[in-house]
Amino acid sequence: MKWLWVLGVIAALAALSSACGGGDKAAPSLSDADLKNIVMVT
Amino acid sequence: MSDGERRDMGSKLSFGRGRPGRTAVTLPDCDVPLAEMPSPSLLRDDLPLPEMSQPEIVRYFTNLACLNYSVDTGFYPLGSCSMKYNPKLHEDLARLSGFAQVHPLQPIETVQGALALMHELQGFLAEITGMHAVSLAPAAGAHGELTSILTVRAYLEHRGESRHKVLVPDSAHGTNLATVSTAGFQCLPIASDARGNTDLAALAEALDEDVAALMLTLPNTLGLFDQNIVQIAQMVHETGAQLYCDGANLNALLGQVKIGDLGFDVVQMNLHKTFSTPHGGGGPGAGPVAVKAHLAPFLPSPFVGQAANGAYVFEEPEHSIGKVGAFHGNFGIMVRAYAYIRSLGAPGLREVSENAVLNANYLLACLREAYDLPYERRCLHEVVFSGSRQRAKGVHTSDVAKRLIDYGFHPPTVYFPLIVDEALMIEPTETESKETLDAFCEAMLVIAREAEEEPELLRSAPHDAPLRRLDEAAAARHPVLRWQREDQA
Amino acid sequence: MTSSPKDRRYTKEHEWARLGDGEAMVGITDFAQEQLGDLVYFDLPEPGAQVRQHAKLGEVESVKAVSEIYAPLSGEVIEVNQKAMDSPELVNQDPYGEGWLLKVRPADASEMDSLLSAEDYDALVATAEGGQH
């Protein structure tokens, strides 16, 4: 029955994960000046 | 790869490979109007980057990667590091989009699942250590040590006490001493006794009203459980000092005894050791700190709490020492540790420590005839031998370690702890089979025989590695810190 | 173990001091360099610094570890052996000669009497080598 237990763990984590979202929309927007600074540093 | 090619890979850089004009990708013709670069000064032409075809690049890096030694390729008995196998399921779980795609500045109501995981993990770690409160913020073990000692300092200052010294046994991890001085305390070493325990007389002599804490690793770096721990806790507390546990070796105690029950006030845990999150290559690690109730108000922020309506929130403890890093700690590592604890459950965690201790004692029993054992005791999760018998033949522990590479094993930790002459510190972890342990012991026994009969074989090892013996002294005396073109060198 | 030179005296922490004309040479012993292994770096006080007998004088780093060096005598540092600083292997090769570390103007030359003789030091090293705990 160990595999059933592990399935339960996977399900629990999947449920926690699905209670989060929208991170992809929270990406920072960079100005041209920011981009230039990044290029300079690199 | 042939042996010759392997050696070539070990020393030859991508510079000098390929041919000018060769490329790995063909870009389509530009179908939008060309624009000027904002400033020509941003363009450099002094970088002679190698120009290689795609198969050349792929083969170069794939072959380079094949030279890596990792716990996924072989036995990795590095003492005090708990290089245990990392279950691959955890990688999948940490990549679930709700964990991998969240941003730390997202509105808190959109990350309730992640906070619920952190809240539960805080609870699990408190339960495992027998402590009252847990901070997940520290990003690694030594960071957890520093956070712990800063928490102790804030507690003492809040009580109006001015204490300047921290006691550290002579077997301690070097990070303990660094922690003490970084936190602004004076470090006072305490000797170990002939059994490998803290010397009680030395401790009694050092303890006074100026001592803020005793930092004790349990089991200690000799792999031994300090048999006087209850008495030590009593002695420390009688002077008003705090008892800190370096939990780097918690793998030996999981489910057997709770650090809090032994009298410790604060402990740091290394999730990347005990809780099987990936390890090495610079991290990231995680070094949560667990404390008794009296220290809880001083923990760093944020702490994940739960509001009356059940929602998870970030809280700042009342007298918090503040932030110890950006945002909330290494969250991806927490997901893996959480999955590890949930997958194993309490009985599974107990088996972890039982098997870790069993495996180390198996190595002790197999190797004790061939290598000197400085303390005649059963060990816990790791065993420390001394290479003093081999040294008498002119063979040093470093030679034994280099020879192990020829037999396909990652060498154990050497020359630590400092109180053991020519130390060899072996930690097999619970995830290794008896066959692997037997193969390692066989190699160690052959090497011990070689040390007697053909010491030169060890002194010139490794013979079968991409590179032969490296000149560590020259590397430290005249470090070459970056590659330079030959015509500029 | 060959016996240590008799023209100087020793500390229990494996430093030596040799008294000359108004100055004393200070270094680490052969046993110390042998135990430490290949030496790579010294952190020592500048000329003009005051040192106190048995107090920490500086640090020595080898490929194995960092260790503290203690002053065998009190006094003022008058010279640091720059050759040994640049080539720490000198201390491995010749700890009692070319590999000296510092010259000190002793504050009280009678402090030498409190140090170990070569015979006593050799006896100490013999127990350290045989006495693994």
XYZ file of N, CA and C in Angstrom, chain B residues 205-320:
348
model
N 34.763 25.061 34.254
C 35.715 26.145 34.465
C 35.396 27.347 33.583
N 34.908 27.075 32.352
C 34.670 28.162 31.393
C 33.345 28.866 31.629
N 32.384 28.160 32.247
C 31.045 28.738 32.410
C 31.050 29.824 33.475
N 30.618 31.035 33.089
C 30.412 32.084 34.085
C 29.323 33.028 33.591
N 29.141 34.120 34.308
C 28.044 35.046 34.001
C 28.256 35.784 32.674
N 29.453 35.644 32.085
C 29.753 36.342 30.842
C 29.493 35.454 29.618
N 29.080 34.190 29.860
C 28.859 33.260 28.747
C 27.415 33.369 28.264
N 27.268 33.649 26.953
C 25.928 33.793 26.370
C 25.356 32.442 25.980
N 26.206 31.551 25.477
C 25.694 30.269 24.988
C 26.813 29.246 24.860
N 26.397 27.977 24.860
C 27.281 26.880 24.463
C 26.724 26.341 23.154
N 27.604 26.270 22.130
C 27.182 25.704 20.841
C 27.660 24.257 20.808
N 26.719 23.335 20.733
C 27.088 21.926 20.788
C 26.514 21.220 19.559
N 27.343 20.471 18.873
C 26.855 19.680 17.742
C 26.482 18.308 18.286
N 25.280 17.841 17.939
C 24.826 16.560 18.493
C 24.182 15.712 17.407
N 24.629 14.483 17.174
C 25.903 13.978 17.669
C 27.048 14.850 17.171
N 28.179 14.806 17.870
C 29.263 15.707 17.515
C 29.966 15.255 16.234
N 30.987 15.993 15.818
C 31.618 15.699 14.530
C 32.437 14.415 14.570
N 32.577 13.808 15.738
C 33.206 12.489 15.820
C 32.172 11.394 15.556
N 30.920 11.831 15.330
C 29.836 10.874 15.141
C 29.380 10.262 16.454
N 29.691 10.941 17.575
C 29.390 10.395 18.904
C 28.329 11.237 19.609
N 27.439 10.551 20.316
C 26.412 11.221 21.105
C 27.039 11.613 22.444
N 26.923 12.888 22.798
C 27.511 13.333 24.063
C 26.710 12.747 25.219
N 27.362 11.827 25.956
C 26.622 11.060 26.973
C 26.241 11.891 28.191
N 26.836 13.090 28.312
C 26.531 13.921 29.485
C 25.589 15.064 29.156
N 24.833 14.927 28.071
C 24.096 16.070 27.559
C 23.118 16.659 28.598
N 22.475 15.797 29.378
C 21.498 16.314 30.337
C 22.209 17.156 31.403
N 23.357 16.641 31.841
C 24.124 17.384 32.847
C 24.666 18.694 32.259
N 25.099 18.627 30.985
C 25.606 19.827 30.328
C 24.510 20.898 30.268
N 23.312 20.480 29.874
C 22.194 21.433 29.772
C 21.946 22.092 31.127
N 22.011 21.282 32.181
C 21.782 21.813 33.526
C 22.864 22.825 33.900
N 24.116 22.477 33.621
C 25.234 23.373 33.957
C 25.106 24.699 33.213
N 24.759 24.611 31.917
C 24.662 25.826 31.095
C 23.527 26.713 31.610
N 22.389 26.101 31.886
C 21.224 26.892 32.293
C 21.398 27.498 33.688
N 22.166 26.817 34.543
C 22.382 27.360 35.895
C 23.084 28.710 35.862
N 23.903 28.935 34.791
C 24.588 30.229 34.708
C 23.792 31.235 33.886
N 22.604 30.842 33.449
C 21.768 31.763 32.674
C 22.116 31.809 31.207
N 22.981 30.901 30.753
C 23.339 30.880 29.330
C 22.344 30.019 28.558
N 22.400 30.129 27.229
C 21.519 29.371 26.368
C 22.281 28.191 25.766
N 21.542 27.105 25.489
C 22.171 25.925 24.903
C 21.713 25.794 23.460
N 22.704 25.897 22.557
C 22.424 25.879 21.125
C 22.874 24.547 20.541
N 22.062 23.964 19.678
C 22.445 22.717 19.010
C 22.715 22.989 17.537
N 23.916 22.659 17.090
C 24.206 22.639 15.658
C 23.573 21.357 15.140
N 22.488 21.501 14.388
C 21.702 20.340 13.958
C 22.162 19.731 12.648
N 23.398 20.021 12.242
C 23.900 19.479 10.972
C 23.850 17.952 10.970
N 23.927 17.346 12.153
C 23.956 15.887 12.242
C 22.625 15.293 12.705
N 21.560 16.033 12.473
C 20.232 15.593 12.920
C 19.831 14.255 12.296
N 20.471 13.904 11.161
C 20.132 12.650 10.497
C 20.253 11.451 11.438
N 21.111 11.577 12.452
C 21.315 10.465 13.380
C 20.192 10.362 14.411
N 19.415 11.426 14.573
C 18.484 11.480 15.707
C 17.010 11.475 15.310
N 16.724 11.579 13.999
C 15.341 11.683 13.544
C 14.457 10.628 14.192
N 13.425 11.047 14.884
C 12.469 10.103 15.439
C 12.971 9.322 16.643
N 14.229 9.533 17.054
C 14.783 8.809 18.205
C 14.694 9.652 19.464
N 15.071 10.914 19.351
C 15.069 11.788 20.510
C 14.812 13.196 20.000
N 14.143 14.013 20.798
C 13.874 15.383 20.384
C 14.903 16.320 21.013
N 15.473 17.150 20.162
C 16.512 18.080 20.604
C 16.010 18.923 21.791
N 14.761 19.353 21.715
C 14.191 20.176 22.788
C 14.114 19.436 24.109
N 13.802 18.131 24.056
C 13.689 17.337 25.281
C 15.026 17.196 25.991
N 16.128 17.327 25.228
C 17.453 17.181 25.822
C 17.880 18.449 26.552
N 17.107 19.523 26.402
C 17.432 20.752 27.123
C 17.944 21.873 26.235
N 18.029 21.626 24.915
C 18.487 22.693 24.028
C 17.418 23.771 23.898
N 17.880 25.031 23.748
C 16.967 26.152 23.595
C 16.740 26.500 22.129
N 17.726 26.193 21.293
C 17.651 26.580 19.884
C 18.456 25.587 19.058
N 17.956 25.289 17.858
C 18.660 24.369 16.950
C 18.450 24.846 15.524
N 19.499 24.710 14.711
C 19.320 24.945 13.274
C 19.355 23.602 12.581
N 18.543 23.476 11.531
C 18.510 22.217 10.770
C 18.994 22.497 9.359
N 19.604 21.504 8.720
C 20.027 21.667 7.336
C 19.103 20.815 6.474
N 18.123 21.468 5.840
C 17.170 20.696 5.029
C 17.891 19.943 3.922
N 19.016 20.524 3.441
C 19.759 19.900 2.343
C 20.597 18.727 2.833
N 20.631 18.476 4.114
C 21.272 17.250 4.595
C 20.177 16.306 5.090
N 19.631 16.627 6.263
C 18.713 15.716 6.931
C 17.463 15.430 6.108
N 16.946 16.452 5.421
C 15.656 16.270 4.746
C 15.803 16.121 3.236
N 17.021 15.693 2.827
C 17.222 15.143 1.484
C 16.908 16.093 0.342
N 17.134 17.382 0.535
C 16.983 18.266 -0.621
C 18.342 18.336 -1.323
N 18.356 18.673 -2.615
C 19.626 18.622 -3.351
C 20.701 19.455 -2.671
N 21.935 19.103 -2.919
C 22.999 19.513 -2.024
C 24.294 19.559 -2.816
N 25.080 20.523 -2.557
C 26.361 20.628 -3.252
C 26.228 21.544 -4.442
N 27.375 21.918 -5.003
C 27.354 22.836 -6.128
C 26.886 24.215 -5.700
N 26.967 24.511 -4.418
C 26.646 25.861 -3.966
C 25.204 26.075 -3.588
N 24.403 25.039 -3.576
C 23.052 25.190 -3.043
C 22.009 25.340 -4.138
N 20.853 25.919 -3.835
C 20.568 26.552 -2.561
C 20.279 25.529 -1.463
N 20.599 25.895 -0.248
C 20.254 25.070 0.889
C 19.113 25.726 1.643
N 18.879 25.243 2.851
C 17.937 25.899 3.742
C 18.312 25.511 5.168
N 18.334 26.489 6.059
C 18.753 26.233 7.437
C 17.759 26.737 8.460
N 16.540 26.168 8.469
C 15.535 26.632 9.423
C 16.029 26.583 10.869
N 15.490 27.472 11.690
C 15.870 27.556 13.096
C 14.632 27.265 13.943
N 14.792 26.341 14.903
C 13.690 26.023 15.811
C 14.076 26.456 17.221
N 13.141 27.067 17.938
C 13.455 27.586 19.278
C 12.375 27.222 20.293
N 12.766 27.272 21.570
C 11.803 27.162 22.657
C 11.008 28.470 22.741
N 9.923 28.440 23.506
C 8.969 29.559 23.528
C 9.620 30.883 23.909
N 10.590 30.860 24.843
C 11.136 32.126 25.313
C 11.936 32.855 24.248
N 12.401 32.126 23.212
C 13.164 32.767 22.138
C 12.283 33.128 20.940
N 11.062 32.580 20.896
C 10.199 32.754 19.719
C 9.952 34.220 19.346
N 9.774 35.114 20.315
C 9.484 36.519 19.931
C 10.650 37.194 19.215
N 11.815 36.558 19.209
C 13.005 37.214 18.645
C 13.389 36.660 17.266
N 12.652 35.638 16.797
C 12.976 35.011 15.508
C 12.888 36.027 14.371
N 13.587 35.737 13.261
C 13.503 36.665 12.123
C 12.104 36.663 11.502
N 11.831 37.692 10.730
C 10.576 37.743 9.994
C 10.861 37.335 8.547
N 9.925 36.865 7.748
C 8.551 36.645 8.204
C 8.378 35.233 8.744
N 7.310 35.093 9.516
C 6.900 33.832 10.089
C 5.510 33.611 9.508
N 5.172 32.386 9.101
C 3.850 32.171 8.527
C 2.874 31.807 9.642
N 1.872 32.634 9.823
C 0.839 32.386 10.821
C -0.523 32.210 10.146
N -1.515 32.004 10.980
C -2.856 31.782 10.450
C -3.811 32.758 11.127
N -4.562 33.505 10.313
C -5.516 34.468 10.866
C -6.757 33.731 11.381
N -7.606 34.474 12.104
C -8.798 33.872 12.713
C -9.685 33.217 11.655
N -9.724 33.792 10.438
C -10.589 33.232 9.385
C -9.938 32.067 8.649
N -8.751 31.621 9.126
C -8.100 30.471 8.512
C -7.110 30.840 7.423
N -7.088 32.108 7.005
C -6.159 32.512 5.947
C -4.737 32.552 6.492
N -3.774 32.205 5.628
C -2.370 32.233 6.043
C -1.793 33.623 5.808
N -1.014 34.095 6.755
C -0.459 35.454 6.676
C 1.012 35.431 7.089
N 1.750 36.414 6.598
C 3.127 36.613 7.074
C 3.068 37.474 8.323
N 3.759 37.031 9.373
C 3.770 37.786 10.620
C 5.200 38.133 11.003
N 5.333 39.216 11.781
C 6.643 39.552 12.317
C 6.602 39.305 13.815
N 7.487 38.436 14.318
C 7.509 38.206 15.766
C 7.723 39.530 16.519
N 7.229 39.593 17.760
C 7.143 40.853 18.515
C 8.477 41.606 18.581
N 9.554 40.899 18.956
C 10.854 41.569 19.089
C 11.832 41.048 18.031
N 11.312 40.802 16.846
C 12.091 40.127 15.791
C 13.441 40.794 15.530
